[in-house]
Coordinates of C-alpha atoms in Angstrom, one line a residue:
Chain A
M8 CA -0.8 -5.0 -56.7
A9 CA 0.9 -1.8 -55.4
L10 CA 2.1 -1.9 -51.8
V11 CA 0.7 1.7 -51.2
Q12 CA -2.3 3.0 -53.0
I13 CA -3.3 6.6 -52.4
E14 CA -6.7 7.8 -53.8
N15 CA -7.9 11.4 -53.8
V16 CA -6.3 12.0 -50.4
S17 CA -6.4 15.5 -48.8
K18 CA -5.4 16.6 -45.3
I19 CA -6.7 19.9 -43.9
Y20 CA -5.7 21.3 -40.7
Q21 CA -8.0 23.7 -38.8
T22 CA -6.3 26.6 -36.8
G23 CA -9.2 28.6 -35.5
D24 CA -11.3 29.7 -38.4
I25 CA -8.3 29.1 -40.9
E26 CA -8.2 26.0 -42.8
I27 CA -4.8 24.9 -44.1
A28 CA -4.5 22.3 -46.7
A29 CA -1.4 20.3 -46.1
L30 CA -2.2 17.8 -48.8
S31 CA -4.7 18.4 -51.7
D32 CA -6.2 15.6 -53.8
I33 CA -3.2 13.2 -54.0
N34 CA -3.3 10.2 -56.1
L35 CA -0.2 7.8 -56.1
S36 CA 0.8 4.3 -56.0
I37 CA 4.1 2.9 -54.8
E38 CA 5.1 -0.7 -55.8
K39 CA 6.8 -3.3 -53.6
S40 CA 10.7 -3.1 -53.1
A41 CA 10.7 0.5 -54.4
F42 CA 13.1 3.1 -53.1
V43 CA 11.1 6.3 -53.2
S44 CA 11.7 9.8 -52.0
F45 CA 9.4 12.7 -51.4
V46 CA 11.1 15.9 -52.1
G47 CA 10.1 19.7 -51.8
P48 CA 10.7 22.7 -49.7
S49 CA 9.8 23.0 -46.0
G50 CA 6.0 23.1 -45.5
S51 CA 5.3 21.4 -48.9
G52 CA 3.5 18.5 -47.1
K53 CA 6.3 15.8 -47.1
T54 CA 6.0 14.8 -43.4
T55 CA 2.2 14.8 -43.6
M56 CA 2.5 12.5 -46.6
L57 CA 4.8 10.0 -44.8
N58 CA 2.5 10.3 -41.6
M59 CA -0.5 9.2 -43.8
I60 CA 1.1 6.3 -45.5
G61 CA 2.8 5.4 -42.2
C62 CA -0.6 5.2 -40.3
L63 CA 0.3 7.9 -37.9
D64 CA -2.4 10.2 -39.1
K65 CA -5.7 9.9 -41.0
P66 CA -6.6 11.9 -44.1
T67 CA -9.4 14.3 -44.0
H68 CA -10.6 13.0 -47.4
G69 CA -9.6 10.2 -49.6
K70 CA -8.5 6.7 -49.0
I71 CA -5.1 5.1 -48.4
L72 CA -4.4 1.3 -48.8
V73 CA -1.3 -0.2 -47.5
D74 CA -0.6 -3.9 -48.2
G75 CA -4.1 -4.2 -49.4
K76 CA -5.6 -2.8 -46.1
Q77 CA -7.7 0.4 -46.0
V78 CA -5.6 1.9 -43.1
D79 CA -7.6 5.3 -42.9
S80 CA -10.6 3.3 -41.4
F81 CA -8.5 1.7 -38.7
N82 CA -8.9 2.6 -35.0
R83 CA -6.0 3.6 -32.7
Q84 CA -5.5 0.1 -31.5
K85 CA -5.6 -1.5 -34.9
R86 CA -3.3 1.3 -36.4
A87 CA -0.6 0.5 -33.7
A88 CA -0.9 -3.2 -34.5
F89 CA -0.6 -2.7 -38.2
R90 CA 2.3 -0.3 -37.8
G91 CA 4.1 -3.0 -35.7
D92 CA 3.4 -5.7 -38.2
V93 CA 4.0 -4.0 -41.5
I94 CA 5.9 -0.6 -41.1
G95 CA 9.3 0.3 -39.8
F96 CA 10.2 3.9 -38.9
I97 CA 13.4 5.9 -39.1
F98 CA 13.4 9.3 -37.6
Q99 CA 15.2 12.4 -38.3
S100 CA 16.4 12.6 -34.7
F101 CA 17.0 9.0 -34.5
N102 CA 14.6 8.6 -31.5
L103 CA 16.5 5.7 -29.9
F104 CA 15.6 5.0 -26.4
P105 CA 18.4 6.4 -24.2
V106 CA 18.1 3.9 -21.5
L107 CA 18.6 1.0 -23.8
T108 CA 21.8 -0.2 -25.4
A109 CA 22.0 -0.5 -29.2
Y110 CA 21.3 -4.2 -28.9
E111 CA 18.2 -3.5 -26.7
N112 CA 16.9 -0.7 -28.9
I113 CA 16.8 -3.1 -31.8
E114 CA 15.3 -5.7 -29.5
Y115 CA 12.5 -3.4 -28.3
P116 CA 10.1 -4.1 -31.2
L117 CA 10.6 -7.8 -30.9
V118 CA 9.9 -7.8 -27.2
M119 CA 7.3 -5.2 -26.9
I120 CA 5.4 -5.7 -30.2
K121 CA 6.3 -9.2 -31.6
D122 CA 6.9 -11.2 -28.4
E123 CA 9.5 -13.3 -30.4
P124 CA 11.3 -16.0 -28.3
A125 CA 14.7 -15.3 -27.0
E126 CA 16.7 -17.4 -29.3
K127 CA 15.0 -16.3 -32.4
R128 CA 15.3 -12.7 -31.2
K129 CA 19.0 -12.9 -30.7
E130 CA 19.6 -14.4 -34.2
M131 CA 17.4 -11.6 -35.8
I132 CA 19.1 -8.8 -33.9
L133 CA 22.8 -10.1 -34.6
T134 CA 21.8 -10.5 -38.3
V135 CA 20.6 -7.0 -38.7
L136 CA 23.4 -5.6 -36.5
D137 CA 25.9 -7.3 -38.8
S138 CA 24.0 -6.0 -41.9
V139 CA 24.4 -2.3 -40.7
G140 CA 28.0 -2.9 -39.6
M141 CA 27.3 -2.2 -35.9
L142 CA 28.0 -5.6 -34.5
N143 CA 30.9 -4.3 -32.4
Q144 CA 28.9 -1.3 -31.1
K145 CA 26.0 -3.3 -29.8
D146 CA 26.5 -2.8 -26.1
K147 CA 26.9 1.0 -26.3
F148 CA 24.2 3.2 -25.2
P149 CA 22.8 6.0 -27.8
D150 CA 24.8 8.7 -26.0
Q151 CA 28.0 6.8 -26.7
L152 CA 27.5 6.6 -30.5
S153 CA 27.9 9.2 -33.2
G154 CA 25.0 10.6 -35.3
G155 CA 25.7 8.2 -38.2
Q156 CA 26.0 5.3 -35.9
K157 CA 22.8 6.2 -34.1
Q158 CA 20.9 6.3 -37.4
R159 CA 22.4 2.9 -38.4
I160 CA 21.0 1.5 -35.2
A161 CA 17.7 3.2 -36.0
V162 CA 17.8 1.6 -39.5
A163 CA 18.4 -1.8 -37.9
R164 CA 15.4 -1.3 -35.4
A165 CA 13.3 -0.5 -38.4
L166 CA 14.2 -3.6 -40.2
V167 CA 14.6 -6.1 -37.5
T168 CA 10.8 -7.0 -37.6
Q169 CA 11.1 -7.5 -41.3
P170 CA 8.5 -5.0 -42.3
K171 CA 7.3 -4.6 -45.8
L172 CA 7.6 -0.9 -45.7
V173 CA 10.0 1.5 -44.0
M174 CA 9.1 5.0 -43.5
A175 CA 12.0 7.6 -43.1
D176 CA 11.2 11.3 -42.5
E177 CA 14.3 13.3 -43.4
P178 CA 16.6 10.5 -42.1
T179 CA 19.7 12.5 -42.9
A180 CA 18.8 15.8 -41.7
N181 CA 20.9 15.7 -38.5
L182 CA 23.9 14.0 -40.3
D183 CA 27.0 15.4 -42.0
K184 CA 27.5 14.9 -45.7
T185 CA 29.4 11.6 -45.5
S186 CA 27.2 10.1 -42.8
S187 CA 24.1 11.1 -44.9
I188 CA 25.4 9.4 -48.1
N189 CA 26.3 6.4 -46.0
V190 CA 23.0 6.0 -44.3
I191 CA 21.0 6.3 -47.7
R192 CA 23.3 3.9 -49.2
L193 CA 22.7 1.4 -46.3
M194 CA 19.0 1.9 -46.6
R195 CA 19.3 1.0 -50.4
D196 CA 21.5 -1.9 -49.6
M197 CA 18.9 -3.2 -47.1
K198 CA 16.1 -2.7 -49.7
D199 CA 18.2 -4.8 -52.0
K200 CA 19.0 -7.5 -49.3
F201 CA 15.5 -7.8 -47.7
G202 CA 13.2 -6.5 -50.6
T203 CA 11.8 -3.9 -48.2
T204 CA 10.0 -0.9 -49.6
F205 CA 11.6 2.4 -48.4
I206 CA 9.8 5.8 -48.6
F207 CA 11.7 8.8 -47.3
S208 CA 11.5 12.4 -47.4
T209 CA 14.3 15.0 -47.9
H210 CA 15.3 18.4 -49.3
D211 CA 18.9 17.5 -49.7
P212 CA 19.7 17.2 -53.5
R213 CA 22.6 14.8 -53.0
I214 CA 20.2 12.5 -51.3
M215 CA 17.6 12.9 -53.9
E216 CA 19.9 11.3 -56.4
E217 CA 20.1 8.1 -54.5
A218 CA 16.4 7.6 -55.0
E219 CA 14.9 5.3 -57.6
I220 CA 11.6 7.2 -57.8
T221 CA 11.3 10.8 -56.7
H222 CA 8.0 12.6 -56.2
T223 CA 8.0 16.3 -55.7
L224 CA 5.5 18.1 -53.4
V225 CA 4.6 21.8 -53.7
D226 CA 2.0 23.3 -51.5
G227 CA 0.6 20.1 -50.8
K228 CA 0.3 18.9 -54.4
L229 CA 2.3 16.5 -56.5
S230 CA 4.0 18.2 -59.3
Chain B
M17 CA 6.8 -8.5 -18.1
I18 CA 10.5 -8.8 -16.7
R19 CA 11.5 -6.7 -19.7
I20 CA 9.0 -4.1 -19.0
F21 CA 10.3 -3.9 -15.3
K22 CA 13.7 -3.8 -16.6
I23 CA 13.0 -0.8 -18.9
A24 CA 11.0 0.8 -16.0
L25 CA 13.9 0.6 -13.7
R26 CA 16.3 2.1 -16.0
N27 CA 13.8 4.9 -16.7
L28 CA 13.7 5.5 -13.0
L29 CA 17.5 5.6 -12.7
R30 CA 17.6 8.0 -15.5
Y31 CA 16.5 10.8 -13.3
K32 CA 18.5 9.6 -10.3
R33 CA 18.1 12.7 -8.0
R34 CA 14.4 13.0 -8.6
T35 CA 13.8 9.2 -8.0
I36 CA 16.1 9.1 -4.9
L37 CA 14.3 12.2 -3.4
T38 CA 10.7 10.8 -4.1
S39 CA 11.8 7.4 -2.8
L40 CA 13.2 9.0 0.4
L41 CA 10.0 10.7 1.0
I42 CA 7.9 7.6 0.6
T43 CA 10.4 5.7 2.8
L44 CA 10.2 8.3 5.5
G45 CA 6.4 8.0 5.4
I46 CA 6.6 4.1 5.7
V47 CA 9.3 4.3 8.4
L48 CA 7.1 6.8 10.5
V49 CA 4.0 4.6 10.2
I50 CA 6.0 1.4 11.1
L51 CA 7.5 3.2 14.2
F52 CA 4.4 4.9 15.3
S53 CA 2.4 1.6 14.7
G54 CA 5.0 -0.2 16.7
L55 CA 5.2 2.2 19.7
A56 CA 1.4 3.1 19.9
G57 CA 0.4 -0.6 19.4
S58 CA 2.8 -1.8 22.1
F59 CA 1.7 1.1 24.4
K60 CA -2.1 0.0 23.8
T61 CA -1.2 -3.8 24.3
M62 CA 0.8 -3.0 27.4
M63 CA -2.0 -1.0 29.0
I64 CA -4.8 -3.5 27.9
G65 CA -2.7 -6.2 29.4
Q66 CA -2.1 -4.4 32.6
I67 CA -6.0 -3.6 32.9
T68 CA -7.1 -7.0 32.0
D69 CA -4.5 -9.2 33.7
S70 CA -4.2 -7.3 36.9
N71 CA -7.5 -5.8 37.7
L72 CA -10.5 -5.9 35.4
S73 CA -10.4 -9.3 33.6
Q74 CA -11.2 -9.8 29.9
M75 CA -15.0 -10.1 30.2
Q76 CA -17.4 -9.9 33.0
I77 CA -21.0 -11.2 33.6
H78 CA -23.4 -9.4 36.0
K79 CA -27.0 -9.5 36.8
K80 CA -28.9 -7.3 34.2
G81 CA -28.8 -3.7 35.2
Y82 CA -25.6 -3.8 37.4
V83 CA -23.1 -1.9 35.0
S84 CA -25.6 0.9 34.3
S85 CA -25.5 1.6 38.1
I86 CA -22.0 0.5 38.8
D87 CA -20.9 3.7 40.4
T88 CA -23.2 3.1 43.4
M89 CA -22.1 -0.5 43.7
P90 CA -25.6 -1.7 44.3
L91 CA -25.8 -4.7 46.5
N92 CA -29.3 -5.8 45.5
L93 CA -28.2 -6.8 42.0
T94 CA -26.3 -10.0 43.0
L95 CA -26.0 -13.4 41.6
D96 CA -27.3 -16.1 43.9
T97 CA -25.9 -19.7 44.1
K98 CA -28.6 -20.9 41.5
R99 CA -27.8 -18.1 39.1
Y100 CA -24.1 -18.5 39.5
K101 CA -24.4 -22.2 38.9
K102 CA -26.1 -21.5 35.4
I103 CA -23.2 -19.1 34.5
E104 CA -20.8 -21.7 35.7
D105 CA -22.3 -24.5 33.5
L106 CA -22.4 -22.1 30.5
L107 CA -18.8 -21.2 30.9
S108 CA -17.6 -24.8 31.6
S109 CA -19.0 -25.9 28.3
H110 CA -17.1 -23.3 26.2
S111 CA -13.6 -24.5 25.2
E112 CA -12.3 -21.0 24.6
I113 CA -12.6 -20.0 28.3
K114 CA -9.6 -20.6 30.4
A115 CA -10.9 -19.6 33.7
W116 CA -13.5 -17.5 35.8
A117 CA -13.8 -16.1 39.1
P118 CA -16.6 -14.8 41.3
R119 CA -16.3 -11.4 42.8
I120 CA -18.2 -9.0 45.2
K121 CA -17.8 -5.3 44.8
L122 CA -18.6 -3.2 47.8
N123 CA -18.2 0.2 49.4
A124 CA -17.1 0.3 53.1
M125 CA -16.0 2.6 55.7
L126 CA -12.3 2.0 56.8
S127 CA -11.1 3.0 60.2
N128 CA -7.5 2.9 61.7
F129 CA -9.0 3.6 65.2
T130 CA -8.0 7.3 64.8
D131 CA -9.5 8.3 61.4
T132 CA -12.2 7.0 59.1
T133 CA -12.6 7.0 55.3
N134 CA -14.4 5.2 52.6
I135 CA -12.9 2.5 50.5
R136 CA -14.0 0.5 47.4
L137 CA -13.2 -3.1 47.9
N138 CA -13.0 -5.9 45.4
A139 CA -13.9 -9.2 47.2
I140 CA -12.3 -12.1 45.4
S141 CA -11.7 -15.8 45.7
P142 CA -7.8 -15.7 45.6
E143 CA -7.2 -19.0 44.0
K144 CA -9.6 -18.3 41.0
E145 CA -8.7 -14.6 40.8
V146 CA -5.1 -15.4 40.0
L147 CA -6.2 -17.6 37.1
V148 CA -8.4 -14.8 35.7
C149 CA -6.1 -12.0 36.4
P150 CA -2.5 -13.6 36.6
D151 CA -0.7 -10.2 37.1
V152 CA -2.9 -9.0 40.0
G153 CA -0.3 -9.9 42.6
S154 CA 2.4 -8.0 40.6
R155 CA 0.8 -4.6 41.6
M156 CA 0.7 -5.8 45.4
T157 CA 3.6 -5.1 48.0
F158 CA 3.6 -7.6 50.9
D159 CA 5.7 -8.1 53.9
E160 CA 9.1 -9.7 52.9
K161 CA 8.6 -12.8 55.2
R162 CA 5.3 -13.7 53.6
D163 CA 4.8 -16.7 51.3
P164 CA 4.7 -15.1 47.7
G165 CA 2.2 -17.9 46.6
I166 CA -0.4 -16.6 49.0
L167 CA -2.4 -13.6 47.6
L168 CA -4.9 -13.1 50.4
N169 CA -6.1 -15.1 53.4
P170 CA -9.4 -14.6 55.2
G171 CA -9.2 -11.7 57.7
E172 CA -6.7 -9.8 55.5
V173 CA -7.3 -6.7 53.5
I174 CA -5.0 -5.3 50.7
I175 CA -5.5 -1.5 50.5
P176 CA -4.6 1.2 47.8
E177 CA -1.4 2.9 48.1
K178 CA -3.0 6.5 48.2
L179 CA -5.3 5.4 50.9
A180 CA -2.6 3.8 52.9
K181 CA -0.4 6.9 52.7
G182 CA -3.5 9.2 53.7
M183 CA -4.4 6.9 56.6
K184 CA -0.8 6.4 57.5
L185 CA -1.3 2.7 57.4
K186 CA 1.5 0.0 57.2
I187 CA 1.5 -3.6 56.3
G188 CA 0.4 -5.5 59.6
D189 CA -1.8 -2.9 61.0
P190 CA -5.2 -3.5 62.3
I191 CA -8.2 -1.9 60.8
V192 CA -12.0 -2.1 60.9
L193 CA -14.3 -2.3 57.9
V194 CA -17.8 -1.3 58.3
A195 CA -20.5 -1.7 55.6
N196 CA -24.1 -1.6 55.0
N197 CA -25.7 -4.7 53.6
K198 CA -28.5 -4.5 50.8
D199 CA -31.2 -4.3 53.7
G200 CA -29.5 -1.3 55.1
S201 CA -28.2 -2.9 58.4
V202 CA -24.6 -2.1 59.3
N203 CA -21.8 -4.6 60.3
G204 CA -18.2 -4.1 61.1
L205 CA -15.4 -6.6 61.3
N206 CA -11.7 -6.5 62.3
F207 CA -9.0 -7.0 59.6
Q208 CA -5.3 -6.8 59.1
V209 CA -3.5 -4.9 56.3
A210 CA -1.7 -7.6 54.5
G211 CA -0.5 -5.6 51.6
I212 CA -0.6 -2.3 49.6
I213 CA -1.7 -2.3 46.0
E214 CA -0.5 0.3 43.5
S215 CA -2.9 2.2 41.2
I216 CA -3.6 1.8 37.6
L217 CA -6.0 3.6 35.3
G218 CA -9.5 4.3 36.1
P219 CA -11.7 3.9 39.2
Q220 CA -11.2 0.1 39.1
G221 CA -7.4 0.4 39.7
K222 CA -8.0 2.2 43.2
E223 CA -9.9 -0.5 44.8
G224 CA -8.7 -2.6 47.8
Y225 CA -8.9 -6.3 48.0
M226 CA -10.5 -8.7 50.6
H227 CA -11.4 -12.4 50.7
I228 CA -14.9 -13.1 49.3
K229 CA -15.9 -15.1 52.4
D230 CA -15.1 -12.0 54.6
A231 CA -17.4 -9.9 52.3
Q232 CA -20.2 -12.3 52.4
E233 CA -19.8 -12.2 56.3
L234 CA -19.5 -8.5 56.4
L235 CA -22.5 -8.1 54.2
R236 CA -24.3 -10.6 56.2
M237 CA -25.2 -12.8 53.3
D238 CA -27.1 -15.9 54.6
N239 CA -26.3 -17.7 51.3
P240 CA -23.2 -17.1 49.1
E241 CA -24.0 -14.2 46.6
M242 CA -21.7 -12.6 44.0
I243 CA -21.8 -9.5 42.2
E244 CA -19.8 -10.4 39.0
V245 CA -18.0 -13.3 37.2
A246 CA -14.7 -12.3 35.8
I247 CA -13.6 -14.4 32.6
R248 CA -10.3 -15.1 31.0
L249 CA -9.9 -16.7 27.5
H250 CA -7.2 -18.9 26.2
D251 CA -6.7 -16.5 23.3
F252 CA -7.4 -12.8 23.7
D253 CA -7.7 -12.3 20.1
K254 CA -10.9 -14.4 20.1
L255 CA -12.6 -12.0 22.5
E256 CA -15.1 -10.6 20.2
K257 CA -16.1 -14.1 18.9
V258 CA -16.5 -15.6 22.3
Y259 CA -18.3 -12.5 23.6
A260 CA -20.9 -12.8 20.7
V261 CA -21.5 -16.3 21.4
L262 CA -21.8 -16.0 25.2
S263 CA -24.1 -12.9 24.6
S264 CA -26.4 -15.0 22.6
K265 CA -26.4 -17.8 24.9
L266 CA -26.9 -15.5 28.1
A267 CA -29.8 -13.8 26.3
K268 CA -31.8 -17.0 26.6
F269 CA -31.9 -16.8 30.4
I270 CA -35.1 -14.8 31.0
N271 CA -36.4 -13.8 34.5
K272 CA -40.0 -14.0 35.7
K273 CA -40.8 -10.6 34.2
G274 CA -39.6 -11.9 30.7
M275 CA -36.5 -9.7 30.8
P276 CA -33.0 -11.0 30.3
E277 CA -31.4 -12.2 33.6
F278 CA -27.8 -11.5 32.8
E279 CA -25.5 -9.0 31.0
I280 CA -22.1 -9.6 29.7
H281 CA -19.4 -6.9 28.9
T282 CA -15.9 -7.0 27.5
W283 CA -13.0 -5.1 29.1
D284 CA -13.4 -2.1 26.7
Q285 CA -17.0 -1.5 27.7
L286 CA -15.9 -1.3 31.3
S287 CA -12.7 0.8 31.2
P288 CA -12.2 4.3 30.3
F289 CA -8.9 3.2 28.7
S290 CA -10.9 2.0 25.7
N291 CA -11.4 5.6 24.7
I292 CA -7.6 6.1 24.6
A293 CA -7.3 2.9 22.9
K294 CA -9.7 4.1 20.2
M295 CA -7.8 7.5 20.1
I296 CA -4.6 5.4 19.5
D297 CA -6.2 3.5 16.6
F298 CA -7.6 6.8 15.3
M299 CA -3.9 8.4 15.4
T300 CA -2.5 5.2 13.7
I301 CA -5.1 5.5 10.9
T302 CA -4.3 9.3 10.6
M303 CA -0.5 8.4 10.1
K304 CA -1.6 6.0 7.4
I305 CA -3.7 8.5 5.7
I306 CA -0.8 10.9 5.8
M307 CA 1.5 8.3 4.4
I308 CA -0.9 7.6 1.8
A309 CA -1.1 11.3 0.8
I310 CA 2.7 11.5 0.7
V311 CA 2.9 8.4 -1.7
L312 CA 0.1 9.6 -3.8
I313 CA 1.3 13.1 -4.3
S314 CA 5.1 12.0 -4.7
I315 CA 4.4 9.4 -7.3
L316 CA 1.7 11.4 -9.1
N317 CA 4.2 14.2 -9.4
V318 CA 7.1 12.0 -10.6
M319 CA 5.0 10.2 -13.1
M320 CA 3.5 13.4 -14.5
M321 CA 6.9 14.8 -14.8
S322 CA 8.2 11.7 -16.4
V323 CA 5.3 11.6 -19.0
Y324 CA 5.8 15.3 -19.9
E325 CA 9.5 15.0 -20.3
R326 CA 9.2 11.9 -22.5
V327 CA 6.5 12.9 -24.9
R328 CA 8.7 12.2 -28.1
E329 CA 9.8 9.0 -26.6
I330 CA 6.3 8.0 -26.0
G331 CA 5.5 9.1 -29.7
T332 CA 8.3 6.9 -30.9
M333 CA 7.0 3.9 -28.9
S334 CA 3.7 4.3 -30.4
A335 CA 4.8 5.0 -33.9
I336 CA 6.8 1.7 -34.0
G337 CA 3.7 -0.1 -33.0
T338 CA 3.7 -0.5 -29.2
S339 CA 0.0 -0.9 -28.2
P340 CA -1.6 1.8 -25.8
S341 CA -1.9 -0.8 -23.2
R342 CA 1.8 -1.7 -23.3
I343 CA 2.7 1.9 -23.1
M344 CA 0.4 2.4 -20.1
G345 CA 1.8 -0.7 -18.6
L346 CA 5.3 0.7 -18.9
F347 CA 4.4 3.7 -16.9
L348 CA 2.4 1.8 -14.3
A349 CA 5.5 -0.4 -13.9
E350 CA 7.5 2.7 -13.2
G351 CA 5.3 3.9 -10.4
L352 CA 4.8 0.4 -9.0
L353 CA 8.6 -0.1 -8.9
L354 CA 9.1 3.3 -7.1
G355 CA 6.6 2.2 -4.6
L356 CA 8.1 -1.2 -4.3
I357 CA 11.7 -0.1 -3.8
S358 CA 10.6 2.7 -1.3
S359 CA 8.5 0.1 0.5
I360 CA 11.4 -2.4 0.8
V361 CA 13.8 0.2 2.0
G362 CA 11.1 1.7 4.4
N363 CA 10.4 -1.7 5.8
I364 CA 14.1 -2.5 6.6
I365 CA 14.7 1.0 8.2
G366 CA 11.5 0.6 10.1
L367 CA 12.1 -2.7 11.5
S368 CA 15.7 -1.7 12.3
G369 CA 14.3 1.2 14.2
I370 CA 11.9 -1.1 16.1
F371 CA 15.0 -3.4 16.9
V372 CA 16.9 -0.4 18.2
L373 CA 13.9 0.7 20.4
N374 CA 13.8 -2.8 21.7
I375 CA 17.5 -2.6 22.8
Y376 CA 17.2 0.9 24.3
K377 CA 13.7 0.6 25.7
I378 CA 11.7 3.9 26.0
S379 CA 10.8 4.7 29.6
F380 CA 7.8 6.9 30.2
A381 CA 5.1 7.8 32.7
F382 CA 1.4 7.5 32.0
G383 CA -1.3 8.5 34.4
R384 CA -0.1 7.5 37.9
Q385 CA 2.4 5.0 36.5
D386 CA 6.1 5.8 36.1
N387 CA 8.9 3.8 34.6
L388 CA 6.6 2.1 32.0
L389 CA 9.1 0.5 29.4
L390 CA 7.9 0.3 25.8
A391 CA 9.2 -2.5 23.8
P392 CA 7.5 -1.8 20.4
T393 CA 6.6 -4.7 18.1
V394 CA 5.1 -4.6 14.8
N395 CA 3.5 -7.8 13.2
I396 CA 3.9 -9.1 9.8
T397 CA 0.3 -8.5 8.9
E398 CA 0.9 -4.7 9.7
L399 CA 3.9 -4.7 7.5
L400 CA 2.2 -6.4 4.6
W401 CA -0.6 -4.1 5.0
V402 CA 1.5 -0.9 4.9
S403 CA 3.4 -2.3 1.9
G404 CA 0.3 -3.3 0.2
I405 CA -1.2 0.1 0.5
V406 CA 2.0 1.8 -0.7
L407 CA 2.1 -0.4 -3.8
L408 CA -1.6 0.0 -4.4
I409 CA -1.5 3.8 -4.1
S410 CA 1.7 3.8 -6.3
V411 CA -0.3 2.1 -9.1
F412 CA -3.3 4.4 -8.5
A413 CA -1.1 7.5 -8.6
S414 CA 0.5 6.3 -11.9
L415 CA -2.8 5.5 -13.6
Q416 CA -3.7 8.9 -14.7
P417 CA -0.1 9.9 -16.1
A418 CA 0.2 6.3 -17.7
Y419 CA -3.3 6.7 -19.3
K420 CA -2.4 10.1 -20.6
A421 CA 0.8 8.6 -22.2
S422 CA -1.2 5.7 -23.8
R423 CA -3.7 8.0 -25.3
M424 CA -1.1 10.2 -27.1
E425 CA -1.4 10.4 -30.8
P426 CA 2.0 9.5 -32.2
V427 CA 1.9 12.1 -34.8
D428 CA 1.4 14.8 -32.1
A429 CA 3.9 13.2 -29.8
L430 CA 6.6 13.1 -32.3
G431 CA 6.2 16.7 -33.2
H432 CA 6.4 17.7 -29.5
V433 CA 9.1 20.3 -28.7

């Protein structure tokens, strides 16, 4: 069974009297442990697609199943709980909490969402920090880290709860070429190590090459 | 929970200047309330103490109808021996009552053999009076050679200072007191000025003193009669409770017409200072309302700014699975913490202020009294009340911004610029 099943999904935004179709009649399935990229020009619907799969937004029409659950029918509370349990997020602007250290940023979902005991928490954080090669930077605050380092911490935060799926919307957009390649390869390594499914969006051709499966979106349609 | 407060504290410290300024404003409000409550409260306590301990007593029992015509000091509304015995039996059965004393209030003419004036007199039983009003002697000036243990002997009168000055009377001077009794006949007796008494607030404070036996003789009472019974309790704080009990018990004494025989009043029903006391309470409440407004507006402003500036952060929290209630809790914790820190600092500064004011006591004049020294105190209940209100208002003020944060859609919040 596919981890993500998308059936006849459309997303229409209403601006006054004008309707804009961000996604039109999408049908797609993504298997477990896949490393999938959505590519396309700006405004093609990549972010909307990731928001739908990541349970951040609901489709106007159609059905989305993630890990066997029809997530488009969930209410706000249930969606939040589902995201915490099943999905990890990596953001374009890293979105680390500036008042927390690298260690504490990774700890955040374990404390605020999972309520893991302290000992287990520490073990999980150190494991993931070691995996992303940031063990020696764990006590630094985000403003003391480079862009690439921040994104490594963001990857670690997304992976620490051992989610089945990690969503990454343009994770390399704010990074230089070397850092971008390093982050994508790190994500792929993590996918190999933990068996996590990664879905990311990009319009950078060098990053596209790293994906196992690439879906191209143009004007809200898969081509 | 500790982790939420840790994050909340760091978020507060993130905007140091704003947090410090807001905290200072709240602290200032708390300090002002503590100092004002301390000063106003101690002034009120001091004045009530002076009134009840040196003149009025804490409660008084009269024959029904006396207080409504107290200005004319009627002599036909007296308590005879039988009625006084009923009151004594009632008072002696109540463990909260420390002492009681009979009094006669009368108007008389005072002559120094040259001039004549009128005087209001409080006829007392000195041994019992000092138990009911232990500070009554502190307002009196006597001859240096006099035994300080003796307040008043038969044949002696203590006159108000203004009257002594106006009539050019000194301690030891002879005077004549002339008074009408309740039947209208006039009687006069010779007395000696034994002391001068200084005024306090209200008409009660301008009365002279004489021995109750002399008053009974002057008024030609064949049998002992009293006008009022002054009462003192062991614990002043139980005044209302004891008053309620005595009121209900006294109401059972009915005269031949089926009407209540006695009436009882607490000090505040008899003294005009009670209105000033109420004004002080009102001003204290006003100060507290101002403090509440300061806390409410300050924290509401800070928390609204905080939510507005951290929309993307809230979006991130929500996206990674933080429940709306946890997001709300995080912002409520920030508001609560701001109130708590301000409250602790405010209490420390406020108490320090009270301590300093107790070292350098404030001297002031009130009414006809000079050199009153204020030694402000503030009780723990007051501090807890003020702190509790600040914390409650802090949470209340944070509710709307916290709710707003918790209701944000992650997809909109993440896209916020």
